[in-house]
Short mmCIF file of C-alpha atoms in Angstrom, two decimals:
data_model
loop_
_atom_site.label_atom_id
_atom_site.label_comp_id
_atom_site.label_asym_id
_atom_site.label_seq_id
_atom_site.Cartn_x
_atom_site.Cartn_y
_atom_site.Cartn_z
CA MET Z 1 17.56 14.66 15.27
CA ASN Z 2 20.66 14.50 13.10
CA PHE Z 3 20.62 14.13 9.37
CA THR Z 4 23.15 12.39 7.17
CA ILE Z 5 22.72 13.48 3.57
CA LEU Z 6 23.57 11.25 0.62
CA ARG Z 7 23.46 13.18 -2.66
CA PHE Z 8 22.88 11.60 -6.04
CA ASP Z 9 22.97 13.17 -9.46
CA THR Z 10 20.48 10.73 -10.97
CA ILE Z 11 18.61 7.99 -9.18
CA ASN Z 12 15.59 5.82 -9.91
CA SER Z 13 13.70 6.89 -6.80
CA THR Z 14 14.98 8.42 -3.58
CA ASN Z 15 12.38 6.38 -1.64
CA THR Z 16 13.57 3.12 -3.18
CA GLU Z 17 17.18 3.94 -2.30
CA ALA Z 18 16.29 4.97 1.25
CA LEU Z 19 14.32 1.73 1.77
CA LYS Z 20 17.30 -0.24 0.51
CA GLN Z 21 19.60 1.55 2.94
CA ALA Z 22 17.08 0.99 5.74
CA ARG Z 23 17.20 -2.76 5.14
CA ARG Z 24 20.99 -2.59 5.30
CA GLY Z 25 20.73 -1.05 8.74
CA ALA Z 26 21.07 2.67 8.03
CA ALA Z 27 20.32 4.92 10.99
CA GLU Z 28 17.46 7.34 11.44
CA GLY Z 29 18.08 10.65 9.76
CA LEU Z 30 19.64 9.28 6.58
CA THR Z 31 18.46 11.55 3.78
CA ILE Z 32 18.68 10.62 0.13
CA VAL Z 33 18.52 13.53 -2.28
CA ALA Z 34 18.83 13.58 -6.07
CA ARG Z 35 18.92 16.22 -8.77
CA ARG Z 36 16.79 14.01 -10.97
CA GLN Z 37 14.69 10.85 -10.51
CA THR Z 38 14.10 8.45 -13.38
CA ALA Z 39 11.25 6.66 -11.62
CA GLY Z 40 9.90 9.11 -9.05
CA ARG Z 41 6.83 7.58 -7.44
CA GLY Z 42 3.57 8.83 -6.03
CA ARG Z 43 0.68 6.98 -4.47
CA HIS Z 44 -0.10 3.60 -6.09
CA GLY Z 45 2.70 3.75 -8.59
CA ARG Z 46 1.72 7.14 -10.00
CA THR Z 47 4.64 9.03 -11.48
CA TRP Z 48 6.19 12.00 -9.73
CA VAL Z 49 7.66 14.14 -12.47
CA SER Z 50 11.28 14.66 -11.47
CA ALA Z 51 13.13 16.61 -14.14
CA GLU Z 52 16.66 17.71 -13.42
CA ASN Z 53 16.89 20.61 -10.98
CA SER Z 54 13.17 21.35 -11.28
CA GLY Z 55 12.34 20.10 -7.84
CA LEU Z 56 13.70 18.97 -4.54
CA TYR Z 57 13.50 15.19 -4.41
CA ALA Z 58 14.39 13.91 -0.98
CA SER Z 59 13.65 10.89 1.19
CA ILE Z 60 14.23 10.80 4.92
CA LEU Z 61 14.68 7.56 6.87
CA LEU Z 62 12.98 7.39 10.26
CA ARG Z 63 12.84 4.71 12.92
CA PRO Z 64 9.94 5.99 15.00
CA GLN Z 65 9.53 4.71 18.55
CA VAL Z 66 5.84 5.48 18.97
CA GLU Z 67 2.69 3.39 19.19
CA THR Z 68 1.93 1.76 15.86
CA ARG Z 69 -1.44 3.47 15.48
CA PHE Z 70 0.24 6.88 15.61
CA VAL Z 71 2.89 6.12 13.02
CA PRO Z 72 0.75 7.34 10.07
CA LEU Z 73 0.72 10.81 11.68
CA ILE Z 74 4.27 11.13 10.31
CA THR Z 75 2.83 12.00 6.92
CA LEU Z 76 0.73 14.83 8.38
CA MET Z 77 3.73 16.02 10.38
CA SER Z 78 5.80 16.10 7.18
CA ALA Z 79 3.22 18.31 5.48
CA ILE Z 80 3.32 20.67 8.47
CA ALA Z 81 7.11 20.98 8.07
CA VAL Z 82 6.78 21.80 4.36
CA PHE Z 83 3.95 24.24 5.07
CA ASP Z 84 6.10 26.16 7.54
CA LEU Z 85 9.10 26.09 5.22
CA LEU Z 86 7.06 27.74 2.46
CA ARG Z 87 5.40 30.23 4.77
CA GLU Z 88 8.46 31.25 6.76
CA ASN Z 89 11.15 31.21 4.08
CA TYR Z 90 9.31 32.01 0.86
CA ASP Z 91 6.50 34.16 2.17
CA LEU Z 92 3.83 31.94 0.63
CA LYS Z 93 0.33 31.16 1.87
CA PRO Z 94 0.05 27.38 1.65
CA ASP Z 95 -2.84 25.09 2.47
CA ILE Z 96 -2.81 21.39 3.22
CA LYS Z 97 -5.26 19.12 1.44
CA TRP Z 98 -5.89 15.92 3.35
CA VAL Z 99 -3.80 14.16 3.98
CA ASN Z 100 -0.50 15.79 3.06
CA ASP Z 101 -0.69 17.57 -0.28
CA VAL Z 102 0.68 21.07 0.14
CA LEU Z 103 -1.10 23.56 -2.10
CA ILE Z 104 -0.73 27.18 -3.07
CA GLY Z 105 -4.00 28.59 -4.33
CA GLU Z 106 -5.31 25.06 -4.88
CA LYS Z 107 -2.34 24.06 -7.02
CA LYS Z 108 -0.07 21.34 -5.75
CA ILE Z 109 3.45 22.44 -4.86
CA CYS Z 110 4.52 19.44 -2.80
CA GLY Z 111 3.69 15.76 -2.63
CA ILE Z 112 4.65 13.37 0.16
CA LEU Z 113 4.71 9.60 0.02
CA ALA Z 114 5.74 7.54 3.02
CA GLU Z 115 6.57 3.85 3.04
CA LEU Z 116 6.96 1.55 6.02
CA THR Z 117 8.93 -1.65 6.09
CA GLU Z 118 10.16 -4.02 8.77
CA THR Z 119 13.93 -4.43 8.95
CA ASN Z 120 16.31 -6.35 11.19
CA ASP Z 121 16.77 -3.11 13.07
CA GLY Z 122 13.05 -2.56 13.61
CA THR Z 123 10.35 -0.60 11.85
CA ALA Z 124 11.64 1.84 9.26
CA VAL Z 125 9.61 4.63 7.69
CA VAL Z 126 10.83 6.46 4.62
CA VAL Z 127 9.24 9.83 3.96
CA GLY Z 128 9.62 10.95 0.36
CA ILE Z 129 9.11 14.66 -0.24
CA GLY Z 130 8.89 16.27 -3.65
CA ILE Z 131 8.78 20.06 -3.75
CA ASN Z 132 8.39 21.83 -7.08
CA LEU Z 133 11.08 24.48 -7.43
CA LYS Z 134 10.22 25.74 -10.90
CA SER Z 135 7.36 25.19 -13.33
CA SER Z 136 9.11 25.34 -16.70
CA ALA Z 137 9.64 21.60 -16.94
CA PHE Z 138 6.04 20.64 -16.05
CA PRO Z 139 4.50 18.36 -18.64
CA PRO Z 140 1.20 19.67 -20.07
CA GLU Z 141 -0.96 17.27 -18.05
CA ILE Z 142 0.03 18.82 -14.73
CA ALA Z 143 0.68 22.42 -15.83
CA SER Z 144 -2.76 23.60 -14.75
CA THR Z 145 -2.84 21.76 -11.42
CA ALA Z 146 0.73 22.20 -10.19
CA THR Z 147 2.83 25.15 -9.18
CA SER Z 148 6.32 25.86 -7.87
CA ILE Z 149 8.23 28.07 -5.47
CA GLU Z 150 9.60 30.07 -8.41
CA SER Z 151 6.16 30.68 -9.93
CA GLU Z 152 4.63 31.69 -6.62
CA SER Z 153 7.41 33.69 -5.02
CA GLY Z 154 9.46 34.98 -7.93
CA THR Z 155 12.64 33.76 -6.29
CA LYS Z 156 14.81 31.03 -7.82
CA PRO Z 157 15.53 28.71 -4.92
CA ALA Z 158 18.38 26.22 -5.16
CA ALA Z 159 17.62 22.69 -4.06
CA PRO Z 160 20.41 22.45 -1.44
CA GLU Z 161 19.17 25.60 0.26
CA VAL Z 162 15.57 24.37 0.26
CA LEU Z 163 16.65 21.00 1.65
CA ASP Z 164 18.70 22.61 4.40
CA ARG Z 165 15.76 24.73 5.49
CA LEU Z 166 13.29 21.86 5.14
CA LEU Z 167 15.35 19.59 7.40
CA GLY Z 168 15.35 22.31 10.04
CA PHE Z 169 11.56 22.29 10.19
CA PHE Z 170 11.34 18.54 9.73
CA GLY Z 171 13.72 17.80 12.60
CA TYR Z 172 11.88 20.19 14.90
CA PHE Z 173 8.45 18.69 14.22
CA TYR Z 174 9.69 15.10 14.24
CA ASP Z 175 11.20 15.56 17.69
CA ARG Z 176 7.90 16.94 18.93
CA PHE Z 177 6.06 14.05 17.26
CA THR Z 178 8.17 11.42 19.04
CA ASP Z 179 7.57 13.20 22.37
CA ASP Z 180 3.82 13.40 21.87
CA PRO Z 181 2.29 12.23 18.56
CA ALA Z 182 -1.07 13.78 19.41
CA PHE Z 183 0.30 17.29 18.94
CA VAL Z 184 0.17 16.75 15.18
CA ILE Z 185 -3.63 16.97 15.00
CA GLY Z 186 -3.84 20.49 16.41
CA GLU Z 187 -0.95 21.74 14.27
CA TRP Z 188 -2.49 20.24 11.15
CA ALA Z 189 -5.91 21.69 12.00
CA SER Z 190 -4.49 25.21 12.34
CA ARG Z 191 -2.90 25.03 8.87
CA SER Z 192 -5.46 23.18 6.75
CA SER Z 193 -8.70 24.55 5.36
CA TYR Z 194 -9.77 20.93 4.93
CA PHE Z 195 -10.00 20.26 8.65
CA ARG Z 196 -13.63 21.21 9.05
CA GLY Z 197 -16.54 22.40 6.95
CA LYS Z 198 -15.09 21.71 3.52
CA ASN Z 199 -17.30 20.18 0.84
CA VAL Z 200 -15.37 17.28 -0.55
CA ARG Z 201 -15.54 14.21 -2.69
CA VAL Z 202 -13.33 11.34 -1.57
CA ALA Z 203 -12.34 8.41 -3.75
CA THR Z 204 -11.38 5.51 -1.54
CA GLY Z 205 -10.31 2.08 -2.68
CA GLY Z 206 -13.88 0.83 -2.83
CA GLU Z 207 -16.22 3.79 -3.31
CA THR Z 208 -16.54 7.51 -3.78
CA ILE Z 209 -18.33 9.54 -1.16
CA GLU Z 210 -19.31 13.18 -0.81
CA GLY Z 211 -19.83 15.23 2.29
CA VAL Z 212 -18.45 17.88 4.59
CA THR Z 213 -15.20 17.46 6.50
CA ASP Z 214 -15.65 17.12 10.24
CA GLY Z 215 -12.22 16.98 11.85
CA LEU Z 216 -9.65 14.22 12.20
CA GLU Z 217 -9.48 11.05 14.25
CA ASP Z 218 -6.51 10.72 16.59
CA ASN Z 219 -4.57 8.72 14.00
CA GLY Z 220 -5.08 11.42 11.36
CA ALA Z 221 -8.03 9.80 9.56
CA LEU Z 222 -10.48 12.26 7.99
CA ARG Z 223 -14.08 12.41 9.20
CA VAL Z 224 -16.59 13.22 6.48
CA ARG Z 225 -20.22 13.93 7.38
CA ARG Z 226 -22.60 12.89 4.65
CA VAL Z 227 -25.96 14.38 3.74
CA ASP Z 228 -27.81 11.78 5.80
CA GLY Z 229 -25.80 12.82 8.87
CA SER Z 230 -23.65 9.70 9.03
CA VAL Z 231 -19.90 10.10 9.42
CA THR Z 232 -17.47 8.13 7.30
CA ILE Z 233 -13.89 7.83 8.48
CA ILE Z 234 -11.34 7.91 5.69
CA GLN Z 235 -8.03 6.15 6.27
CA ALA Z 236 -6.88 6.39 2.68
CA GLY Z 237 -8.20 8.10 -0.41
CA ASP Z 238 -8.03 11.00 -2.81
CA VAL Z 239 -9.78 14.14 -1.64
CA GLU Z 240 -11.18 16.64 -4.08
CA ARG Z 241 -12.75 19.94 -3.14
CA LEU Z 242 -16.33 20.45 -4.25
CA ARG Z 243 -17.30 24.01 -5.05
CA HIS Z 244 -20.92 23.54 -4.11
CA ALA Z 245 -22.52 21.37 -1.51
CA ARG Z 246 -24.70 18.66 -2.95
CA MET L 1 -13.39 -14.82 -8.43
CA SER L 2 -13.86 -15.37 -4.71
CA GLU L 3 -17.16 -17.08 -5.38
CA ASN L 4 -15.53 -19.42 -7.82
CA LEU L 5 -12.82 -20.14 -5.37
CA ALA L 6 -15.36 -20.78 -2.65
CA SER L 7 -17.14 -23.31 -4.80
CA ALA L 8 -13.85 -24.89 -5.71
CA MET L 9 -13.08 -25.21 -2.04
CA ALA L 10 -16.52 -26.64 -1.39
CA GLU L 11 -16.00 -29.26 -4.03
CA GLU L 12 -12.66 -30.09 -2.61
CA LYS L 13 -14.17 -30.53 0.83
CA SER L 14 -16.91 -32.82 -0.40
CA GLU L 15 -14.27 -34.83 -2.17
CA ALA L 16 -12.39 -35.15 1.08
CA ARG L 17 -15.59 -36.25 2.83
CA ARG L 18 -16.21 -38.88 0.20
CA ARG L 19 -12.76 -40.17 0.72
CA LYS L 20 -13.35 -40.35 4.42
CA SER L 21 -16.46 -42.45 4.06
CA ALA L 22 -14.81 -44.76 1.61
CA PRO L 23 -11.17 -44.69 2.38
CA LYS L 24 -10.17 -47.77 0.47
CA VAL L 25 -10.80 -47.82 -3.21
CA THR L 26 -10.08 -51.28 -4.39
CA GLY L 27 -9.71 -52.54 -7.87
CA GLU L 28 -7.55 -49.73 -9.09
CA PRO L 29 -3.89 -49.67 -8.24
CA SER L 30 -2.83 -46.49 -6.51
CA ARG L 31 -0.91 -44.22 -8.82
CA ALA L 32 1.34 -41.30 -8.17
CA SER L 33 0.63 -39.47 -11.39
CA LEU L 34 -2.04 -38.56 -13.91
CA ASN L 35 -1.61 -38.99 -17.62
CA MET L 36 -1.96 -36.06 -19.99
CA GLY L 37 -5.45 -37.08 -21.06
CA GLU L 38 -6.68 -37.11 -17.48
CA LEU L 39 -5.01 -33.79 -16.80
CA ARG L 40 -6.62 -32.28 -19.86
CA GLU L 41 -10.00 -33.63 -18.82
CA LEU L 42 -9.58 -32.14 -15.38
CA ALA L 43 -8.46 -28.81 -16.81
CA GLU L 44 -11.52 -28.75 -19.10
CA LEU L 45 -13.80 -29.49 -16.21
CA VAL L 46 -12.28 -26.73 -14.12
CA ASN L 47 -12.34 -24.28 -17.01
CA GLU L 48 -15.96 -25.13 -17.79
CA HIS L 49 -16.98 -24.10 -14.30
CA GLY L 50 -15.05 -20.88 -14.47
CA PHE L 51 -12.78 -21.71 -11.56
CA THR L 52 -9.53 -19.84 -11.30
CA ASP L 53 -8.00 -22.21 -8.80
CA PHE L 54 -8.56 -25.87 -8.14
CA GLU L 55 -6.72 -28.19 -5.86
CA PHE L 56 -7.10 -31.90 -5.26
CA GLU L 57 -5.10 -34.05 -2.97
CA ASN L 58 -5.15 -37.60 -1.71
CA ALA L 59 -2.55 -39.90 -0.27
CA ASN L 60 -0.90 -40.45 -3.61
CA ILE L 61 -1.29 -37.33 -5.61
CA ARG L 62 -1.75 -33.64 -5.37
CA VAL L 63 -2.99 -31.60 -8.31
CA ARG L 64 -3.27 -27.88 -8.45
CA LEU L 65 -4.70 -26.00 -11.39
CA SER L 66 -4.54 -22.27 -11.48
CA LYS L 67 -5.61 -20.00 -14.26
CA ALA L 68 -3.97 -16.65 -14.91
CA THR L 69 -6.50 -13.82 -14.80
CA GLY L 70 -6.43 -10.19 -15.82
CA VAL L 71 -3.20 -8.49 -16.83
CA HIS L 72 -2.22 -10.76 -19.69
CA ALA L 73 -5.17 -11.11 -22.01
CA VAL L 74 -5.35 -14.79 -22.67
CA PRO L 75 -6.94 -15.67 -25.98
CA ALA L 76 -10.21 -17.44 -25.46
CA ALA L 77 -10.36 -21.15 -26.11
CA PRO L 78 -7.64 -23.72 -25.93
CA VAL L 79 -7.98 -25.03 -22.47
CA ALA L 80 -4.54 -26.45 -22.35
CA ALA L 81 -2.86 -23.10 -22.87
CA PRO L 82 -4.38 -20.82 -20.26
CA VAL L 83 -4.54 -23.48 -17.61
CA ALA L 84 -1.24 -24.27 -16.09
CA ALA L 85 -1.35 -27.75 -14.70
CA THR L 86 1.01 -29.22 -12.23
CA ALA L 87 0.99 -32.72 -10.92
CA GLU L 88 3.38 -33.78 -8.30
CA SER L 89 3.71 -36.96 -6.42
CA VAL L 90 3.51 -36.83 -2.70
CA THR L 91 5.40 -39.18 -0.49
CA ALA L 92 3.02 -41.89 0.52
CA GLU L 93 1.66 -41.05 3.92
CA SER L 94 -1.12 -42.97 5.50
CA ALA L 95 -2.48 -40.00 7.44
CA PRO L 96 -5.92 -39.12 6.12
CA VAL L 97 -6.13 -35.75 4.42
CA ALA L 98 -8.27 -33.50 6.52
CA ALA L 99 -10.89 -31.36 4.89
CA GLU L 100 -9.48 -27.89 4.27
CA SER L 101 -10.60 -25.49 6.94
CA ASP L 102 -9.27 -22.29 8.41
CA GLU L 103 -8.38 -24.08 11.60
CA GLY L 104 -4.68 -24.40 12.05
CA LEU L 105 -3.88 -21.76 9.47
CA PHE L 106 -1.48 -19.02 10.44
CA LYS L 107 -3.30 -15.71 10.03
CA ILE L 108 -1.47 -12.66 8.77
CA THR L 109 -3.31 -9.76 10.36
CA SER L 110 -3.32 -6.04 9.75
CA PRO L 111 -1.11 -4.11 12.16
CA ILE L 112 -3.11 -0.93 11.61
CA VAL L 113 -6.44 0.46 10.44
CA GLY L 114 -6.22 1.25 6.74
CA THR L 115 -6.95 0.21 3.18
CA PHE L 116 -5.78 -3.16 1.84
CA TYR L 117 -3.95 -3.44 -1.49
CA ARG L 118 -2.77 -6.67 -3.02
CA ALA L 119 -0.41 -5.03 -5.54
CA PRO L 120 2.04 -2.11 -5.45
CA SER L 121 -0.03 -0.32 -8.08
CA PRO L 122 -3.21 -1.05 -10.05
CA ASP L 123 -1.32 -2.20 -13.15
CA LYS L 124 1.02 -4.53 -11.29
CA ASP L 125 0.59 -8.19 -10.39
CA PRO L 126 -0.45 -9.00 -6.82
CA TYR L 127 2.35 -9.55 -4.35
CA VAL L 128 1.03 -13.06 -3.68
CA LYS L 129 -1.82 -15.28 -4.76
CA GLU L 130 -3.34 -18.52 -3.54
CA GLY L 131 -0.84 -21.32 -3.75
CA ASP L 132 2.23 -19.12 -3.49
CA LYS L 133 4.95 -20.11 -1.08
CA VAL L 134 6.02 -17.41 1.32
CA SER L 135 8.77 -16.97 3.87
CA GLU L 136 9.12 -14.56 6.79
CA ALA L 137 10.26 -11.58 4.76
CA THR L 138 7.92 -12.04 1.80
CA VAL L 139 5.84 -8.91 1.26
CA VAL L 140 2.22 -10.06 0.91
CA CYS L 141 0.31 -6.77 0.64
CA ILE L 142 0.18 -3.08 1.45
CA VAL L 143 -2.08 -1.49 4.02
CA GLU L 144 -2.35 2.23 3.40
CA ALA L 145 -3.19 4.70 6.11
CA MET L 146 -2.78 8.46 5.72
CA LYS L 147 -0.67 7.92 2.61
CA LEU L 148 1.73 5.77 4.57
CA MET L 149 2.19 2.55 2.66
CA ASN L 150 2.75 -0.29 5.12
CA GLU L 151 4.45 -3.28 3.61
CA ILE L 152 3.06 -6.33 5.35
CA GLN L 153 5.38 -9.32 5.56
CA ALA L 154 4.32 -12.94 5.95
CA GLU L 155 6.32 -13.47 9.16
CA THR L 156 6.06 -17.20 8.68
CA THR L 157 6.96 -19.85 6.14
CA GLY L 158 4.23 -21.66 4.27
CA GLU L 159 1.70 -21.51 1.50
CA VAL L 160 -0.99 -18.90 0.92
CA VAL L 161 -4.30 -20.78 1.03
CA ARG L 162 -6.74 -18.02 1.96
CA ILE L 163 -7.06 -14.36 1.06
CA TYR L 164 -9.73 -12.86 3.26
CA VAL L 165 -9.96 -9.30 1.96
CA GLU L 166 -10.72 -7.86 -1.46
CA ASN L 167 -8.33 -5.38 -2.99
CA GLY L 168 -9.10 -1.77 -2.03
CA GLN L 169 -11.22 -2.65 1.00
CA PRO L 170 -10.84 -1.07 4.44
CA VAL L 171 -9.32 -3.24 7.15
CA GLU L 172 -9.33 -2.99 10.92
CA PHE L 173 -6.48 -3.44 13.36
CA GLY L 174 -5.91 -7.17 13.86
CA GLN L 175 -8.17 -8.23 10.99
CA PRO L 176 -7.00 -11.42 9.24
CA LEU L 177 -5.73 -10.75 5.73
CA PHE L 178 -4.24 -14.08 4.68
CA GLY L 179 -4.37 -17.68 5.86
CA ILE L 180 -1.06 -19.51 5.58
CA LYS L 181 -0.67 -23.27 5.72
CA ARG L 182 2.60 -23.91 7.53
#
């Protein structure tokens, strides 16, 4: 796929801008990138800290032509692209925590938030990707749980270079996804320690459950086997690793 | 809240039934409005029973009372303040008002399996609530799956009269989320 990059110095949120452009009819591949976000968003309105030049803040507009039930696999596919970027270009050993948090040594280095909206030109999906480039601007509340490319690799990557490399991986995996969405599951499984046998606690909208991970459904949902042997399928929730089985 | 609403609906239905059995009330001229005293009395009654929404309608008048909940802490007490009351006249139509049922409602269904959210974030107001008017492009909720936030649009024009799912609950493909009176 082809990317058209729109660069901003400061923006409220790259996702918000990309959604706006999508409603105006922008084509697939539009990428909004900013040096700083004033209202960077995570899941459920959580803040994504977006200090100037401390991270790559980018949102990519997609217009996927796949079955609706497979569309959520885009977020897993995006994590795979970031995983390979970090492994191939920065010599890091990432992990993926369900569903698309990219970690280095259990610290978060990348967060991905995708939003879907219907436009006059069909379904639009905006994938927002935040990659921490350096740790010095981390506020105290995330300093112990977040990390950055600079902290982990010792190199000082520039955002444009990281974006350029990221889009290479992203375009490759997105093309494969549109050919055959099911490929995502196997690729995710080979990169994530959370795929099977991980003791986890999952906070969903309604309840918190504990159990052992037991693979993914074909739409990317996480299977968690509980102590009583029953399997709960998680479509949305926060996963936390448990050190000891309970 | 849903229980209260259910009982409010039940009361409304029984009212409609009563009207059906005795369609003509003689002796009192039909009026197209309520005075402030009657409104206040109604608001007190609704407040007393803990309802958050109440709706009454006959050939001449339609009254909807809805009480703001959560978010803005409303000081306890004066009934007139927390209860917003609206009274509007309805053009006189002789057609009997049918008891409210789900039949004939347009159902907004979930396009995917996921988790249902009524607001963009926990500290924000819901996208829509009962009584709100919607049009095709109105966003009514989010269904999250695999950290993909699906904005669900009304895809019709009308009024939200039913909300079938609680915030944060899982939903299936095709499951009704809202009932819209068109």
